[in-house]
Amino acid sequence: MPKNLLLLLLLPQLFCGQSIPKTSNLCFFKEASSGQSILIANDSLLYKGTLAHPIALKHTDYPESLAQYTYHFNINHHTYLVHEGCGPVLEFRNDSIVRIDHSFLQKNQYGATPFVFNHQICLFGGYGLFTNKNLITKYHFNTNDWSELSTKSDEIPYPRNNANGIKIGSNWYVFGGHEQKVATAHDIDNNLWVLHLETFKWSLLGKYNCALFSLLSKSNMDSCHFQTETNFYHITNETIIEINILQNTITYYKNKGFVVPYKMYYDSASNAIIGLNPIANHHELVLTRHSLPSLLQHPYATEKFYTSSYTTYVLYGIVMAIVILLLLLGIKWSKQLKSKSIVYRTSKNRFYYGGKAIANLEVLEEKILHYLMVNSHHYIQLNQLNTFFEVDKQDNFSAIIKKRDLVFTALVFKLSAILKVEEERLVLKQKNEIDKRIKEIKLNRTYFKIK
């Protein structure tokens, strides 16, 4: 048999010998001490370097699977893996996985944005317990547990998950992500925020265009993103976006053949993207390396990344004039509303409207109205009114709820008739932030006063 033909027959076998079975339970990262690629498959097989010869993985106990430890950190030549919901922290040490934390599986920060500050692991935002977050949590290596860090700012980013972040020096920049707010054109937070790590204060730098916001907010299998020392990159199978925040530029490149890896990380030492790409009809994976400069060969557009918020100062004069006008109108309107308010006079223990005592309220309605007025500075749970109806011990919970709703509905109807104001404006409602099933209410203090 000709040598060339024999080589052609052997090549597929040699190639497949370097491949890894594709599974959803993969953990892929760079080891800090050696700089090698590490792949752990199905929590049992450990691949190192070229990923050619797996060995059995040794590990201590940890919750769930390693595929769910998506936050990877290289700190002081140590490699750490943090659970995607926050809590458990693992260290890759001597070809083994060792759990080092004293925490628990918090399930509170899925899709958080990780960063390192003073050699400490930090997570911003994320989703958990039915809501998005804008908190920052920090892992303490001295106590092996987590705490929340307080920022010293009046204005902070909206709660969100899967935000983009880039740390440059002592500043950490945040933009994009999926927000808590209603997703309408007017609610898009296309703001660029910076957290000054030395003071832990947030600042709003400016805004970037909404088209870019939509592109960066897309999270799917056909895109990846990473940070170099000064730049942020977002790559799809069609386009490479390079953001340089310090120079305030964004450059678009055509993607000429780079396929977004199944798993990947950026290796700063070689300035390359290290990835796992499918082969053989996507049933196996192979280790790949792509030099970043080789991908940045076809720029086709450059523009400013964001518009500084300082450019809007020229409009402040007009805005202030409008604000002053609105304040004057508001003062006039509030004076008119005073005559339309229901007043509870403490000295007489009576409710008045227009200087006259209100006589058509039942005793139980007066008690509930007084309770709502005393607590009108904050929302209360509707179920707190149940205590007014629990006198009769024979009533079950359903009966109490029915009585409460009948009396509360009658009270609101009477107040609406007295004030000649829609019921929706008198009683404000919302859902509890933690449990959306819980209704919360409070009186609109515009129409109710205590003297």
PDB file of C-alpha atoms in Angstrom, residues 192-389:
ATOM      1  CA  LEU A 192     -22.149  52.937  30.780  1.00  0.00           C
ATOM      2  CA  TRP A 193     -21.408  52.719  34.499  1.00  0.00           C
ATOM      3  CA  VAL A 194     -18.060  52.722  36.279  1.00  0.00           C
ATOM      4  CA  LEU A 195     -17.381  51.515  39.803  1.00  0.00           C
ATOM      5  CA  HIS A 196     -14.354  53.262  41.336  1.00  0.00           C
ATOM      6  CA  LEU A 197     -12.914  50.392  43.342  1.00  0.00           C
ATOM      7  CA  GLU A 198     -10.763  52.558  45.624  1.00  0.00           C
ATOM      8  CA  THR A 199     -13.817  54.447  46.901  1.00  0.00           C
ATOM      9  CA  PHE A 200     -16.524  51.950  45.875  1.00  0.00           C
ATOM     10  CA  LYS A 201     -18.607  54.707  44.303  1.00  0.00           C
ATOM     11  CA  TRP A 202     -20.629  54.361  41.105  1.00  0.00           C
ATOM     12  CA  SER A 203     -20.527  56.983  38.345  1.00  0.00           C
ATOM     13  CA  LEU A 204     -22.573  57.250  35.176  1.00  0.00           C
ATOM     14  CA  LEU A 205     -20.191  57.932  32.276  1.00  0.00           C
ATOM     15  CA  GLY A 206     -22.694  58.220  29.447  1.00  0.00           C
ATOM     16  CA  LYS A 207     -24.882  56.320  26.991  1.00  0.00           C
ATOM     17  CA  TYR A 208     -24.208  54.086  24.011  1.00  0.00           C
ATOM     18  CA  ASN A 209     -26.532  53.488  21.060  1.00  0.00           C
ATOM     19  CA  CYS A 210     -29.536  51.206  21.482  1.00  0.00           C
ATOM     20  CA  ALA A 211     -28.663  49.052  18.462  1.00  0.00           C
ATOM     21  CA  LEU A 212     -25.410  48.043  20.160  1.00  0.00           C
ATOM     22  CA  PHE A 213     -27.316  47.501  23.402  1.00  0.00           C
ATOM     23  CA  SER A 214     -29.572  44.958  21.703  1.00  0.00           C
ATOM     24  CA  LEU A 215     -26.601  43.153  20.160  1.00  0.00           C
ATOM     25  CA  LEU A 216     -24.640  42.938  23.405  1.00  0.00           C
ATOM     26  CA  SER A 217     -27.716  41.818  25.363  1.00  0.00           C
ATOM     27  CA  LYS A 218     -28.180  38.733  23.220  1.00  0.00           C
ATOM     28  CA  SER A 219     -26.905  35.642  24.985  1.00  0.00           C
ATOM     29  CA  ASN A 220     -26.825  32.461  22.925  1.00  0.00           C
ATOM     30  CA  MET A 221     -24.576  29.631  21.784  1.00  0.00           C
ATOM     31  CA  ASP A 222     -23.447  31.597  18.731  1.00  0.00           C
ATOM     32  CA  SER A 223     -21.654  34.356  20.629  1.00  0.00           C
ATOM     33  CA  CYS A 224     -18.905  34.765  23.205  1.00  0.00           C
ATOM     34  CA  HIS A 225     -17.223  37.660  24.972  1.00  0.00           C
ATOM     35  CA  PHE A 226     -14.057  38.265  26.983  1.00  0.00           C
ATOM     36  CA  GLN A 227     -11.743  40.998  28.236  1.00  0.00           C
ATOM     37  CA  THR A 228      -8.120  41.712  27.415  1.00  0.00           C
ATOM     38  CA  GLU A 229      -6.031  44.147  29.434  1.00  0.00           C
ATOM     39  CA  THR A 230      -7.772  47.213  27.964  1.00  0.00           C
ATOM     40  CA  ASN A 231     -10.464  45.988  25.559  1.00  0.00           C
ATOM     41  CA  PHE A 232     -13.765  44.143  25.614  1.00  0.00           C
ATOM     42  CA  TYR A 233     -14.637  41.758  22.766  1.00  0.00           C
ATOM     43  CA  HIS A 234     -18.005  40.375  21.708  1.00  0.00           C
ATOM     44  CA  ILE A 235     -17.823  37.786  18.920  1.00  0.00           C
ATOM     45  CA  THR A 236     -20.557  36.207  16.830  1.00  0.00           C
ATOM     46  CA  ASN A 237     -20.134  33.978  13.785  1.00  0.00           C
ATOM     47  CA  GLU A 238     -20.541  37.086  11.604  1.00  0.00           C
ATOM     48  CA  THR A 239     -19.068  40.040  13.519  1.00  0.00           C
ATOM     49  CA  ILE A 240     -16.313  40.853  16.009  1.00  0.00           C
ATOM     50  CA  ILE A 241     -16.911  43.908  18.197  1.00  0.00           C
ATOM     51  CA  GLU A 242     -13.937  45.551  19.895  1.00  0.00           C
ATOM     52  CA  ILE A 243     -14.662  48.129  22.607  1.00  0.00           C
ATOM     53  CA  ASN A 244     -11.892  50.348  23.939  1.00  0.00           C
ATOM     54  CA  ILE A 245     -13.405  52.295  26.804  1.00  0.00           C
ATOM     55  CA  LEU A 246     -10.346  54.429  27.585  1.00  0.00           C
ATOM     56  CA  GLN A 247     -10.220  55.685  23.970  1.00  0.00           C
ATOM     57  CA  ASN A 248     -14.027  55.670  23.741  1.00  0.00           C
ATOM     58  CA  THR A 249     -14.031  53.732  20.475  1.00  0.00           C
ATOM     59  CA  ILE A 250     -15.858  50.735  19.129  1.00  0.00           C
ATOM     60  CA  THR A 251     -14.534  48.911  16.075  1.00  0.00           C
ATOM     61  CA  TYR A 252     -16.412  46.351  14.011  1.00  0.00           C
ATOM     62  CA  TYR A 253     -14.597  43.522  12.205  1.00  0.00           C
ATOM     63  CA  LYS A 254     -15.892  40.943   9.763  1.00  0.00           C
ATOM     64  CA  ASN A 255     -15.553  37.422  11.101  1.00  0.00           C
ATOM     65  CA  LYS A 256     -13.731  35.484   8.396  1.00  0.00           C
ATOM     66  CA  GLY A 257     -14.163  31.858   9.380  1.00  0.00           C
ATOM     67  CA  PHE A 258     -13.783  31.881  13.168  1.00  0.00           C
ATOM     68  CA  VAL A 259     -16.439  29.586  14.663  1.00  0.00           C
ATOM     69  CA  VAL A 260     -17.587  30.500  18.169  1.00  0.00           C
ATOM     70  CA  PRO A 261     -16.335  27.654  20.423  1.00  0.00           C
ATOM     71  CA  TYR A 262     -18.580  25.372  22.428  1.00  0.00           C
ATOM     72  CA  LYS A 263     -16.463  26.295  25.480  1.00  0.00           C
ATOM     73  CA  MET A 264     -13.667  28.885  25.605  1.00  0.00           C
ATOM     74  CA  TYR A 265     -11.450  31.205  27.603  1.00  0.00           C
ATOM     75  CA  TYR A 266      -9.038  34.006  26.705  1.00  0.00           C
ATOM     76  CA  ASP A 267      -5.357  33.339  27.422  1.00  0.00           C
ATOM     77  CA  SER A 268      -3.608  36.645  28.111  1.00  0.00           C
ATOM     78  CA  ALA A 269      -0.148  35.048  28.043  1.00  0.00           C
ATOM     79  CA  SER A 270      -0.454  34.071  24.368  1.00  0.00           C
ATOM     80  CA  ASN A 271      -3.115  36.653  23.413  1.00  0.00           C
ATOM     81  CA  ALA A 272      -5.223  33.819  22.038  1.00  0.00           C
ATOM     82  CA  ILE A 273      -8.684  32.310  22.327  1.00  0.00           C
ATOM     83  CA  ILE A 274      -8.516  28.748  23.619  1.00  0.00           C
ATOM     84  CA  GLY A 275     -11.636  26.809  22.766  1.00  0.00           C
ATOM     85  CA  LEU A 276     -13.382  23.493  22.366  1.00  0.00           C
ATOM     86  CA  ASN A 277     -14.935  23.113  18.920  1.00  0.00           C
ATOM     87  CA  PRO A 278     -17.201  20.341  17.646  1.00  0.00           C
ATOM     88  CA  ILE A 279     -16.008  17.815  15.068  1.00  0.00           C
ATOM     89  CA  ALA A 280     -17.458  14.648  13.548  1.00  0.00           C
ATOM     90  CA  ASN A 281     -21.024  15.862  13.208  1.00  0.00           C
ATOM     91  CA  HIS A 282     -20.837  17.710  16.545  1.00  0.00           C
ATOM     92  CA  HIS A 283     -20.551  14.502  18.627  1.00  0.00           C
ATOM     93  CA  GLU A 284     -16.942  15.167  19.690  1.00  0.00           C
ATOM     94  CA  LEU A 285     -14.846  18.193  20.671  1.00  0.00           C
ATOM     95  CA  VAL A 286     -11.273  19.161  19.889  1.00  0.00           C
ATOM     96  CA  LEU A 287      -8.991  21.748  21.502  1.00  0.00           C
ATOM     97  CA  THR A 288      -8.409  24.840  19.314  1.00  0.00           C
ATOM     98  CA  ARG A 289      -6.262  27.953  19.587  1.00  0.00           C
ATOM     99  CA  HIS A 290      -6.803  31.188  17.641  1.00  0.00           C
ATOM    100  CA  SER A 291      -4.517  34.197  17.920  1.00  0.00           C
ATOM    101  CA  LEU A 292      -6.612  37.287  18.628  1.00  0.00           C
ATOM    102  CA  PRO A 293      -4.630  39.555  16.224  1.00  0.00           C
ATOM    103  CA  SER A 294      -5.318  37.080  13.420  1.00  0.00           C
ATOM    104  CA  LEU A 295      -9.054  37.654  13.871  1.00  0.00           C
ATOM    105  CA  LEU A 296      -8.801  41.454  13.755  1.00  0.00           C
ATOM    106  CA  GLN A 297      -7.850  41.723  10.085  1.00  0.00           C
ATOM    107  CA  HIS A 298     -11.021  43.056   8.491  1.00  0.00           C
ATOM    108  CA  PRO A 299     -12.325  46.230  10.170  1.00  0.00           C
ATOM    109  CA  TYR A 300     -15.262  47.847   8.415  1.00  0.00           C
ATOM    110  CA  ALA A 301     -16.538  50.530  10.817  1.00  0.00           C
ATOM    111  CA  THR A 302     -15.398  52.594  13.793  1.00  0.00           C
ATOM    112  CA  GLU A 303     -17.417  54.948  15.977  1.00  0.00           C
ATOM    113  CA  LYS A 304     -17.625  56.385  19.456  1.00  0.00           C
ATOM    114  CA  PHE A 305     -18.675  53.839  22.020  1.00  0.00           C
ATOM    115  CA  TYR A 306     -20.605  56.235  24.251  1.00  0.00           C
ATOM    116  CA  THR A 307     -21.660  59.852  24.512  1.00  0.00           C
ATOM    117  CA  SER A 308     -20.470  61.460  27.713  1.00  0.00           C
ATOM    118  CA  SER A 309     -23.160  62.586  30.116  1.00  0.00           C
ATOM    119  CA  TYR A 310     -21.270  65.876  30.468  1.00  0.00           C
ATOM    120  CA  THR A 311     -22.355  66.902  26.972  1.00  0.00           C
ATOM    121  CA  THR A 312     -25.877  67.269  28.272  1.00  0.00           C
ATOM    122  CA  TYR A 313     -24.914  70.074  30.642  1.00  0.00           C
ATOM    123  CA  VAL A 314     -25.806  72.651  28.001  1.00  0.00           C
ATOM    124  CA  LEU A 315     -29.416  71.580  28.425  1.00  0.00           C
ATOM    125  CA  TYR A 316     -29.434  72.010  32.175  1.00  0.00           C
ATOM    126  CA  GLY A 317     -30.612  75.603  32.005  1.00  0.00           C
ATOM    127  CA  ILE A 318     -33.701  74.610  30.050  1.00  0.00           C
ATOM    128  CA  VAL A 319     -34.300  71.609  32.270  1.00  0.00           C
ATOM    129  CA  MET A 320     -33.980  73.688  35.431  1.00  0.00           C
ATOM    130  CA  ALA A 321     -36.423  76.250  34.069  1.00  0.00           C
ATOM    131  CA  ILE A 322     -38.923  73.480  33.346  1.00  0.00           C
ATOM    132  CA  VAL A 323     -38.379  71.989  36.808  1.00  0.00           C
ATOM    133  CA  ILE A 324     -38.971  75.348  38.501  1.00  0.00           C
ATOM    134  CA  LEU A 325     -42.135  75.852  36.463  1.00  0.00           C
ATOM    135  CA  LEU A 326     -43.371  72.393  37.388  1.00  0.00           C
ATOM    136  CA  LEU A 327     -42.585  73.051  41.049  1.00  0.00           C
ATOM    137  CA  LEU A 328     -44.627  76.228  40.983  1.00  0.00           C
ATOM    138  CA  LEU A 329     -47.482  74.402  39.337  1.00  0.00           C
ATOM    139  CA  GLY A 330     -47.084  71.576  41.849  1.00  0.00           C
ATOM    140  CA  ILE A 331     -47.288  73.991  44.781  1.00  0.00           C
ATOM    141  CA  LYS A 332     -50.446  75.474  43.369  1.00  0.00           C
ATOM    142  CA  TRP A 333     -51.888  72.017  42.743  1.00  0.00           C
ATOM    143  CA  SER A 334     -50.964  70.795  46.235  1.00  0.00           C
ATOM    144  CA  LYS A 335     -52.756  73.784  47.791  1.00  0.00           C
ATOM    145  CA  GLN A 336     -55.832  72.827  45.860  1.00  0.00           C
ATOM    146  CA  LEU A 337     -55.483  69.224  47.016  1.00  0.00           C
ATOM    147  CA  LYS A 338     -55.339  70.202  50.659  1.00  0.00           C
ATOM    148  CA  SER A 339     -58.999  71.095  50.515  1.00  0.00           C
ATOM    149  CA  LYS A 340     -59.627  67.658  48.945  1.00  0.00           C
ATOM    150  CA  SER A 341     -57.876  65.653  51.641  1.00  0.00           C
ATOM    151  CA  ILE A 342     -59.389  63.483  54.341  1.00  0.00           C
ATOM    152  CA  VAL A 343     -57.910  64.583  57.675  1.00  0.00           C
ATOM    153  CA  TYR A 344     -57.716  62.531  60.833  1.00  0.00           C
ATOM    154  CA  ARG A 345     -57.630  64.812  63.890  1.00  0.00           C
ATOM    155  CA  THR A 346     -55.851  62.964  66.686  1.00  0.00           C
ATOM    156  CA  SER A 347     -57.234  65.195  69.445  1.00  0.00           C
ATOM    157  CA  LYS A 348     -60.823  64.390  68.487  1.00  0.00           C
ATOM    158  CA  ASN A 349     -60.292  60.866  67.120  1.00  0.00           C
ATOM    159  CA  ARG A 350     -62.447  61.730  64.095  1.00  0.00           C
ATOM    160  CA  PHE A 351     -62.101  61.934  60.319  1.00  0.00           C
ATOM    161  CA  TYR A 352     -62.903  65.208  58.557  1.00  0.00           C
ATOM    162  CA  TYR A 353     -63.370  66.311  54.996  1.00  0.00           C
ATOM    163  CA  GLY A 354     -63.717  69.969  54.028  1.00  0.00           C
ATOM    164  CA  GLY A 355     -63.877  70.899  57.711  1.00  0.00           C
ATOM    165  CA  LYS A 356     -66.837  68.577  58.416  1.00  0.00           C
ATOM    166  CA  ALA A 357     -66.767  65.280  60.293  1.00  0.00           C
ATOM    167  CA  ILE A 358     -67.319  62.180  58.151  1.00  0.00           C
ATOM    168  CA  ALA A 359     -70.318  60.296  59.494  1.00  0.00           C
ATOM    169  CA  ASN A 360     -70.960  57.478  57.011  1.00  0.00           C
ATOM    170  CA  LEU A 361     -68.054  55.165  57.940  1.00  0.00           C
ATOM    171  CA  GLU A 362     -68.615  51.991  59.930  1.00  0.00           C
ATOM    172  CA  VAL A 363     -66.560  51.385  63.087  1.00  0.00           C
ATOM    173  CA  LEU A 364     -64.468  48.673  61.408  1.00  0.00           C
ATOM    174  CA  GLU A 365     -63.941  50.871  58.342  1.00  0.00           C
ATOM    175  CA  GLU A 366     -62.664  53.685  60.565  1.00  0.00           C
ATOM    176  CA  LYS A 367     -60.211  51.332  62.283  1.00  0.00           C
ATOM    177  CA  ILE A 368     -58.850  50.107  58.950  1.00  0.00           C
ATOM    178  CA  LEU A 369     -58.614  53.651  57.545  1.00  0.00           C
ATOM    179  CA  HIS A 370     -56.749  54.845  60.623  1.00  0.00           C
ATOM    180  CA  TYR A 371     -54.338  51.884  60.368  1.00  0.00           C
ATOM    181  CA  LEU A 372     -53.677  52.602  56.684  1.00  0.00           C
ATOM    182  CA  MET A 373     -53.115  56.313  57.336  1.00  0.00           C
ATOM    183  CA  VAL A 374     -50.619  55.614  60.138  1.00  0.00           C
ATOM    184  CA  ASN A 375     -48.703  53.277  57.816  1.00  0.00           C
ATOM    185  CA  SER A 376     -49.093  55.340  54.633  1.00  0.00           C
ATOM    186  CA  HIS A 377     -45.367  56.071  54.416  1.00  0.00           C
ATOM    187  CA  HIS A 378     -44.654  52.508  53.227  1.00  0.00           C
ATOM    188  CA  TYR A 379     -46.321  49.548  51.553  1.00  0.00           C
ATOM    189  CA  ILE A 380     -47.928  46.927  53.789  1.00  0.00           C
ATOM    190  CA  GLN A 381     -49.142  43.444  52.921  1.00  0.00           C
ATOM    191  CA  LEU A 382     -52.875  43.240  52.315  1.00  0.00           C
ATOM    192  CA  ASN A 383     -52.962  40.211  54.629  1.00  0.00           C
ATOM    193  CA  GLN A 384     -52.034  42.477  57.552  1.00  0.00           C
ATOM    194  CA  LEU A 385     -55.653  43.670  57.555  1.00  0.00           C
ATOM    195  CA  ASN A 386     -56.727  40.146  58.485  1.00  0.00           C
ATOM    196  CA  THR A 387     -56.100  40.911  62.165  1.00  0.00           C
ATOM    197  CA  PHE A 388     -59.213  43.144  62.208  1.00  0.00           C
ATOM    198  CA  PHE A 389     -61.359  40.119  61.308  1.00  0.00           C
TER     199      PHE A 389
END
